[in-house]
């Protein structure tokens, strides 16, 4: 449950480049430089010990942020489906913050891919869609063990694709734990018996 929230927070913070929450900072870019990979987004040292960090493929422009957040601000959902996510959108500061666990649950599975569709490149949108499909399948009321094996393989591939795009700092322990969720579901059964969204809401 909290893995889903942490992955959601990582994605939102990095895509919107939120201060203190983004995983794409100067240290992450310097790590890429030390590893000798992705030269196109290495930071360039300027005068006065400052650095210029070129935008990566997942970096949203001001217009893309406005489009993404406007979709969320104007979104209407049925009663009881989720809390009012538009309350967490700050268009002036271009921020999305204070999402609760259940908000992230709904956001990751249904809303995030739709809202991002016109705001990010195809490879970033594909990753978010794959994560969304993974969580949706994992949280279904009926689980087939054979499908769980496939889910486990799929999420491993998704993480590999993410490693090609996002900086190393993005991959916290919570992101790594995605790979174990399908195996946990094999042992514990459907997650809605264990994840505590009704209690938290």
PDB file of C-alpha atoms in Angstrom:
ATOM      1  CA  UNK A   1       0.000   0.000   0.000  1.00  0.00           C
ATOM      2  CA  UNK A   2       2.676   2.482   1.013  1.00  0.00           C
ATOM      3  CA  UNK A   3       4.896   1.231  -1.794  1.00  0.00           C
ATOM      4  CA  UNK A   4       2.289   2.501  -4.239  1.00  0.00           C
ATOM      5  CA  UNK A   5       2.209   5.872  -2.484  1.00  0.00           C
ATOM      6  CA  UNK A   6       5.996   6.186  -2.479  1.00  0.00           C
ATOM      7  CA  UNK A   7       6.254   5.324  -6.171  1.00  0.00           C
ATOM      8  CA  UNK A   8       3.509   7.842  -6.921  1.00  0.00           C
ATOM      9  CA  UNK A   9       5.241  10.553  -4.872  1.00  0.00           C
ATOM     10  CA  UNK A  10       8.568   9.846  -6.586  1.00  0.00           C
ATOM     11  CA  UNK A  11       6.988  10.158 -10.018  1.00  0.00           C
ATOM     12  CA  UNK A  12       5.045  13.324  -9.224  1.00  0.00           C
ATOM     13  CA  UNK A  13       8.017  14.977  -7.533  1.00  0.00           C
ATOM     14  CA  UNK A  14      10.382  14.137 -10.385  1.00  0.00           C
ATOM     15  CA  UNK A  15       8.056  14.966 -13.277  1.00  0.00           C
ATOM     16  CA  UNK A  16       6.939  18.272 -11.763  1.00  0.00           C
ATOM     17  CA  UNK A  17      10.436  18.975 -10.391  1.00  0.00           C
ATOM     18  CA  UNK A  18       9.103  19.771  -6.918  1.00  0.00           C
ATOM     19  CA  UNK A  19      11.672  21.190  -4.510  1.00  0.00           C
ATOM     20  CA  UNK A  20      12.716  18.612  -1.935  1.00  0.00           C
ATOM     21  CA  UNK A  21      10.762  15.830  -3.632  1.00  0.00           C
ATOM     22  CA  UNK A  22      12.348  15.512  -7.050  1.00  0.00           C
ATOM     23  CA  UNK A  23      14.853  12.729  -7.559  1.00  0.00           C
ATOM     24  CA  UNK A  24      16.431  14.634 -10.440  1.00  0.00           C
ATOM     25  CA  UNK A  25      18.805  17.040  -8.739  1.00  0.00           C
ATOM     26  CA  UNK A  26      22.407  18.115  -9.185  1.00  0.00           C
ATOM     27  CA  UNK A  27      23.741  15.190  -7.145  1.00  0.00           C
ATOM     28  CA  UNK A  28      21.836  12.725  -9.322  1.00  0.00           C
ATOM     29  CA  UNK A  29      23.224  14.338 -12.480  1.00  0.00           C
ATOM     30  CA  UNK A  30      26.766  14.279 -11.081  1.00  0.00           C
ATOM     31  CA  UNK A  31      26.280  10.580 -10.326  1.00  0.00           C
ATOM     32  CA  UNK A  32      25.457  10.042 -13.992  1.00  0.00           C
ATOM     33  CA  UNK A  33      28.621  11.900 -14.919  1.00  0.00           C
ATOM     34  CA  UNK A  34      30.707   9.770 -12.550  1.00  0.00           C
ATOM     35  CA  UNK A  35      29.224   6.615 -14.067  1.00  0.00           C
ATOM     36  CA  UNK A  36      29.852   7.892 -17.578  1.00  0.00           C
ATOM     37  CA  UNK A  37      26.314   7.350 -18.828  1.00  0.00           C
ATOM     38  CA  UNK A  38      23.744   9.614 -20.493  1.00  0.00           C
ATOM     39  CA  UNK A  39      26.171  12.322 -21.504  1.00  0.00           C
ATOM     40  CA  UNK A  40      23.357  14.422 -22.963  1.00  0.00           C
ATOM     41  CA  UNK A  41      22.064  15.335 -19.489  1.00  0.00           C
ATOM     42  CA  UNK A  42      25.367  15.773 -17.673  1.00  0.00           C
ATOM     43  CA  UNK A  43      25.585  19.069 -15.769  1.00  0.00           C
ATOM     44  CA  UNK A  44      27.810  21.800 -17.144  1.00  0.00           C
ATOM     45  CA  UNK A  45      29.838  23.879 -14.714  1.00  0.00           C
ATOM     46  CA  UNK A  46      29.383  27.622 -15.099  1.00  0.00           C
ATOM     47  CA  UNK A  47      31.035  30.590 -13.453  1.00  0.00           C
ATOM     48  CA  UNK A  48      30.728  31.135  -9.687  1.00  0.00           C
ATOM     49  CA  UNK A  49      30.608  27.380  -8.988  1.00  0.00           C
ATOM     50  CA  UNK A  50      27.146  27.052 -10.498  1.00  0.00           C
ATOM     51  CA  UNK A  51      25.901  24.285 -12.764  1.00  0.00           C
ATOM     52  CA  UNK A  52      23.554  24.131 -15.727  1.00  0.00           C
ATOM     53  CA  UNK A  53      21.519  20.931 -15.841  1.00  0.00           C
ATOM     54  CA  UNK A  54      20.000  20.298 -19.275  1.00  0.00           C
ATOM     55  CA  UNK A  55      16.391  19.081 -19.301  1.00  0.00           C
ATOM     56  CA  UNK A  56      15.891  15.324 -19.477  1.00  0.00           C
ATOM     57  CA  UNK A  57      13.135  13.572 -21.420  1.00  0.00           C
ATOM     58  CA  UNK A  58      10.986  13.375 -18.276  1.00  0.00           C
ATOM     59  CA  UNK A  59      11.426  17.077 -17.465  1.00  0.00           C
ATOM     60  CA  UNK A  60       8.113  18.816 -18.013  1.00  0.00           C
ATOM     61  CA  UNK A  61       8.071  22.309 -19.451  1.00  0.00           C
ATOM     62  CA  UNK A  62       5.976  25.060 -17.899  1.00  0.00           C
ATOM     63  CA  UNK A  63       3.260  24.554 -20.508  1.00  0.00           C
ATOM     64  CA  UNK A  64       3.221  20.786 -19.946  1.00  0.00           C
ATOM     65  CA  UNK A  65       2.941  21.264 -16.192  1.00  0.00           C
ATOM     66  CA  UNK A  66       0.064  23.693 -16.697  1.00  0.00           C
ATOM     67  CA  UNK A  67      -1.719  21.241 -18.987  1.00  0.00           C
ATOM     68  CA  UNK A  68      -1.203  18.305 -16.613  1.00  0.00           C
ATOM     69  CA  UNK A  69      -2.335  20.212 -13.527  1.00  0.00           C
ATOM     70  CA  UNK A  70      -5.292  21.824 -15.307  1.00  0.00           C
ATOM     71  CA  UNK A  71      -6.589  18.368 -16.218  1.00  0.00           C
ATOM     72  CA  UNK A  72      -6.402  17.387 -12.543  1.00  0.00           C
ATOM     73  CA  UNK A  73      -7.924  20.663 -11.379  1.00  0.00           C
ATOM     74  CA  UNK A  74     -10.950  20.290 -13.656  1.00  0.00           C
ATOM     75  CA  UNK A  75     -11.457  16.580 -13.060  1.00  0.00           C
ATOM     76  CA  UNK A  76     -14.785  15.361 -11.661  1.00  0.00           C
ATOM     77  CA  UNK A  77     -15.232  11.910 -10.122  1.00  0.00           C
ATOM     78  CA  UNK A  78     -18.274  10.091  -8.683  1.00  0.00           C
ATOM     79  CA  UNK A  79     -19.052  10.398  -4.981  1.00  0.00           C
ATOM     80  CA  UNK A  80     -17.137   7.876  -2.908  1.00  0.00           C
ATOM     81  CA  UNK A  81     -14.672   7.097  -5.690  1.00  0.00           C
ATOM     82  CA  UNK A  82     -11.883   9.192  -4.217  1.00  0.00           C
ATOM     83  CA  UNK A  83     -11.307  12.407  -2.364  1.00  0.00           C
ATOM     84  CA  UNK A  84     -11.391  15.657  -4.298  1.00  0.00           C
ATOM     85  CA  UNK A  85      -7.924  15.551  -5.874  1.00  0.00           C
ATOM     86  CA  UNK A  86      -8.386  19.016  -7.369  1.00  0.00           C
ATOM     87  CA  UNK A  87      -7.951  20.411  -3.832  1.00  0.00           C
ATOM     88  CA  UNK A  88      -4.329  19.270  -3.868  1.00  0.00           C
ATOM     89  CA  UNK A  89      -3.519  21.094  -7.108  1.00  0.00           C
ATOM     90  CA  UNK A  90      -1.853  24.491  -6.906  1.00  0.00           C
ATOM     91  CA  UNK A  91      -1.879  25.964 -10.407  1.00  0.00           C
ATOM     92  CA  UNK A  92      -0.101  29.144  -9.386  1.00  0.00           C
ATOM     93  CA  UNK A  93       2.927  27.338  -7.942  1.00  0.00           C
ATOM     94  CA  UNK A  94       2.535  24.360 -10.310  1.00  0.00           C
ATOM     95  CA  UNK A  95       2.410  21.863  -7.469  1.00  0.00           C
ATOM     96  CA  UNK A  96       0.531  18.701  -6.593  1.00  0.00           C
ATOM     97  CA  UNK A  97       0.976  17.846  -2.935  1.00  0.00           C
ATOM     98  CA  UNK A  98      -0.507  16.274   0.204  1.00  0.00           C
ATOM     99  CA  UNK A  99      -1.969  13.229  -1.544  1.00  0.00           C
ATOM    100  CA  UNK A 100      -3.048  10.563   0.945  1.00  0.00           C
ATOM    101  CA  UNK A 101      -2.444   6.841   0.433  1.00  0.00           C
ATOM    102  CA  UNK A 102      -5.855   6.202  -1.108  1.00  0.00           C
ATOM    103  CA  UNK A 103      -5.514   9.257  -3.338  1.00  0.00           C
ATOM    104  CA  UNK A 104      -2.241   7.847  -4.668  1.00  0.00           C
ATOM    105  CA  UNK A 105      -3.929   4.464  -5.110  1.00  0.00           C
ATOM    106  CA  UNK A 106      -6.644   5.952  -7.334  1.00  0.00           C
ATOM    107  CA  UNK A 107      -4.213   8.353  -8.967  1.00  0.00           C
ATOM    108  CA  UNK A 108      -1.705   5.677  -9.994  1.00  0.00           C
ATOM    109  CA  UNK A 109      -4.283   3.247 -11.323  1.00  0.00           C
ATOM    110  CA  UNK A 110      -6.745   5.446 -13.178  1.00  0.00           C
ATOM    111  CA  UNK A 111      -5.871   9.124 -13.332  1.00  0.00           C
ATOM    112  CA  UNK A 112      -2.115   9.483 -13.810  1.00  0.00           C
ATOM    113  CA  UNK A 113      -1.858   7.919 -17.297  1.00  0.00           C
ATOM    114  CA  UNK A 114      -4.818   9.911 -18.602  1.00  0.00           C
ATOM    115  CA  UNK A 115      -3.586  13.211 -17.208  1.00  0.00           C
ATOM    116  CA  UNK A 116      -0.048  12.634 -18.520  1.00  0.00           C
ATOM    117  CA  UNK A 117      -1.024  11.566 -22.010  1.00  0.00           C
ATOM    118  CA  UNK A 118      -0.417  14.941 -23.660  1.00  0.00           C
ATOM    119  CA  UNK A 119       2.222  16.218 -21.245  1.00  0.00           C
ATOM    120  CA  UNK A 120       5.156  13.811 -21.534  1.00  0.00           C
ATOM    121  CA  UNK A 121       7.102  11.959 -24.243  1.00  0.00           C
ATOM    122  CA  UNK A 122       5.936   8.517 -25.299  1.00  0.00           C
ATOM    123  CA  UNK A 123       8.588   6.605 -23.374  1.00  0.00           C
ATOM    124  CA  UNK A 124       7.684   8.296 -20.081  1.00  0.00           C
ATOM    125  CA  UNK A 125       3.966   7.856 -20.711  1.00  0.00           C
ATOM    126  CA  UNK A 126       4.556   4.170 -21.519  1.00  0.00           C
ATOM    127  CA  UNK A 127       6.301   3.605 -18.187  1.00  0.00           C
ATOM    128  CA  UNK A 128       3.523   5.283 -16.207  1.00  0.00           C
ATOM    129  CA  UNK A 129       0.948   3.237 -18.133  1.00  0.00           C
ATOM    130  CA  UNK A 130       2.814   0.009 -17.377  1.00  0.00           C
ATOM    131  CA  UNK A 131       3.006   0.858 -13.679  1.00  0.00           C
ATOM    132  CA  UNK A 132      -0.677   1.734 -13.703  1.00  0.00           C
ATOM    133  CA  UNK A 133      -1.573  -1.595 -15.319  1.00  0.00           C
ATOM    134  CA  UNK A 134       0.623  -3.445 -12.827  1.00  0.00           C
ATOM    135  CA  UNK A 135      -1.058  -1.908  -9.789  1.00  0.00           C
ATOM    136  CA  UNK A 136      -4.518  -2.340 -11.292  1.00  0.00           C
ATOM    137  CA  UNK A 137      -3.928  -6.038 -11.957  1.00  0.00           C
ATOM    138  CA  UNK A 138      -2.341  -6.552  -8.547  1.00  0.00           C
ATOM    139  CA  UNK A 139      -5.267  -4.903  -6.753  1.00  0.00           C
ATOM    140  CA  UNK A 140      -8.005  -6.828  -8.564  1.00  0.00           C
ATOM    141  CA  UNK A 141     -10.429  -8.845  -6.451  1.00  0.00           C
ATOM    142  CA  UNK A 142      -9.534 -12.133  -8.147  1.00  0.00           C
ATOM    143  CA  UNK A 143      -5.925 -13.152  -8.760  1.00  0.00           C
ATOM    144  CA  UNK A 144      -4.744 -15.952 -11.031  1.00  0.00           C
ATOM    145  CA  UNK A 145      -1.356 -17.413  -9.978  1.00  0.00           C
ATOM    146  CA  UNK A 146      -0.336 -17.712 -13.638  1.00  0.00           C
ATOM    147  CA  UNK A 147      -1.091 -14.043 -14.182  1.00  0.00           C
ATOM    148  CA  UNK A 148       0.974 -13.192 -11.109  1.00  0.00           C
ATOM    149  CA  UNK A 149       3.979 -14.896 -12.706  1.00  0.00           C
ATOM    150  CA  UNK A 150       3.478 -12.724 -15.772  1.00  0.00           C
ATOM    151  CA  UNK A 151       3.052  -9.623 -13.609  1.00  0.00           C
ATOM    152  CA  UNK A 152       6.334 -10.386 -11.882  1.00  0.00           C
ATOM    153  CA  UNK A 153       8.111 -10.608 -15.239  1.00  0.00           C
ATOM    154  CA  UNK A 154       6.421  -7.480 -16.566  1.00  0.00           C
ATOM    155  CA  UNK A 155       7.290  -5.292 -13.594  1.00  0.00           C
ATOM    156  CA  UNK A 156      10.931  -6.374 -13.832  1.00  0.00           C
ATOM    157  CA  UNK A 157      10.968  -5.190 -17.453  1.00  0.00           C
ATOM    158  CA  UNK A 158       9.235  -1.962 -16.467  1.00  0.00           C
ATOM    159  CA  UNK A 159      11.900  -1.272 -13.851  1.00  0.00           C
ATOM    160  CA  UNK A 160      14.581  -1.911 -16.476  1.00  0.00           C
ATOM    161  CA  UNK A 161      12.936   0.626 -18.790  1.00  0.00           C
ATOM    162  CA  UNK A 162      12.752   3.088 -15.907  1.00  0.00           C
ATOM    163  CA  UNK A 163      16.473   2.690 -15.254  1.00  0.00           C
ATOM    164  CA  UNK A 164      17.147   3.801 -18.825  1.00  0.00           C
ATOM    165  CA  UNK A 165      15.225   7.034 -18.301  1.00  0.00           C
ATOM    166  CA  UNK A 166      15.235   8.113 -14.657  1.00  0.00           C
ATOM    167  CA  UNK A 167      18.341   8.955 -12.601  1.00  0.00           C
ATOM    168  CA  UNK A 168      19.762   6.413 -10.117  1.00  0.00           C
ATOM    169  CA  UNK A 169      18.490   8.431  -7.155  1.00  0.00           C
ATOM    170  CA  UNK A 170      14.928   7.706  -8.276  1.00  0.00           C
ATOM    171  CA  UNK A 171      15.318   4.049  -7.329  1.00  0.00           C
ATOM    172  CA  UNK A 172      14.758   4.068  -3.599  1.00  0.00           C
ATOM    173  CA  UNK A 173      14.116   0.852  -1.699  1.00  0.00           C
ATOM    174  CA  UNK A 174      10.367   1.400  -2.134  1.00  0.00           C
ATOM    175  CA  UNK A 175      10.700   1.425  -5.918  1.00  0.00           C
ATOM    176  CA  UNK A 176      12.770  -1.755  -5.743  1.00  0.00           C
ATOM    177  CA  UNK A 177      10.071  -3.466  -3.664  1.00  0.00           C
ATOM    178  CA  UNK A 178       7.718  -3.369  -6.657  1.00  0.00           C
ATOM    179  CA  UNK A 179       9.432  -6.481  -7.911  1.00  0.00           C
ATOM    180  CA  UNK A 180       8.345  -8.433  -4.813  1.00  0.00           C
ATOM    181  CA  UNK A 181       4.655  -7.451  -4.742  1.00  0.00           C
ATOM    182  CA  UNK A 182       3.499 -10.207  -7.098  1.00  0.00           C
ATOM    183  CA  UNK A 183       5.343 -12.851  -5.054  1.00  0.00           C
ATOM    184  CA  UNK A 184       3.753 -11.437  -1.908  1.00  0.00           C
ATOM    185  CA  UNK A 185       0.321 -11.716  -3.530  1.00  0.00           C
ATOM    186  CA  UNK A 186       1.000 -15.402  -4.270  1.00  0.00           C
ATOM    187  CA  UNK A 187       1.580 -15.992  -0.573  1.00  0.00           C
ATOM    188  CA  UNK A 188      -1.009 -13.652   0.912  1.00  0.00           C
ATOM    189  CA  UNK A 189      -3.773 -13.634  -1.663  1.00  0.00           C
ATOM    190  CA  UNK A 190      -5.668 -10.575  -2.929  1.00  0.00           C
ATOM    191  CA  UNK A 191      -4.256  -7.380  -1.519  1.00  0.00           C
ATOM    192  CA  UNK A 192      -7.566  -5.805  -0.516  1.00  0.00           C
ATOM    193  CA  UNK A 193      -7.614  -8.132   2.507  1.00  0.00           C
ATOM    194  CA  UNK A 194      -4.294  -6.690   3.681  1.00  0.00           C
ATOM    195  CA  UNK A 195      -4.043  -3.114   2.429  1.00  0.00           C
ATOM    196  CA  UNK A 196      -5.813  -0.733   4.782  1.00  0.00           C
ATOM    197  CA  UNK A 197      -7.344   1.949   2.572  1.00  0.00           C
ATOM    198  CA  UNK A 198     -10.824   1.780   4.202  1.00  0.00           C
ATOM    199  CA  UNK A 199      -9.237   2.287   7.625  1.00  0.00           C
ATOM    200  CA  UNK A 200      -7.063   5.176   6.473  1.00  0.00           C
ATOM    201  CA  UNK A 201      -9.953   6.883   4.710  1.00  0.00           C
TER     202      UNK A 201
END
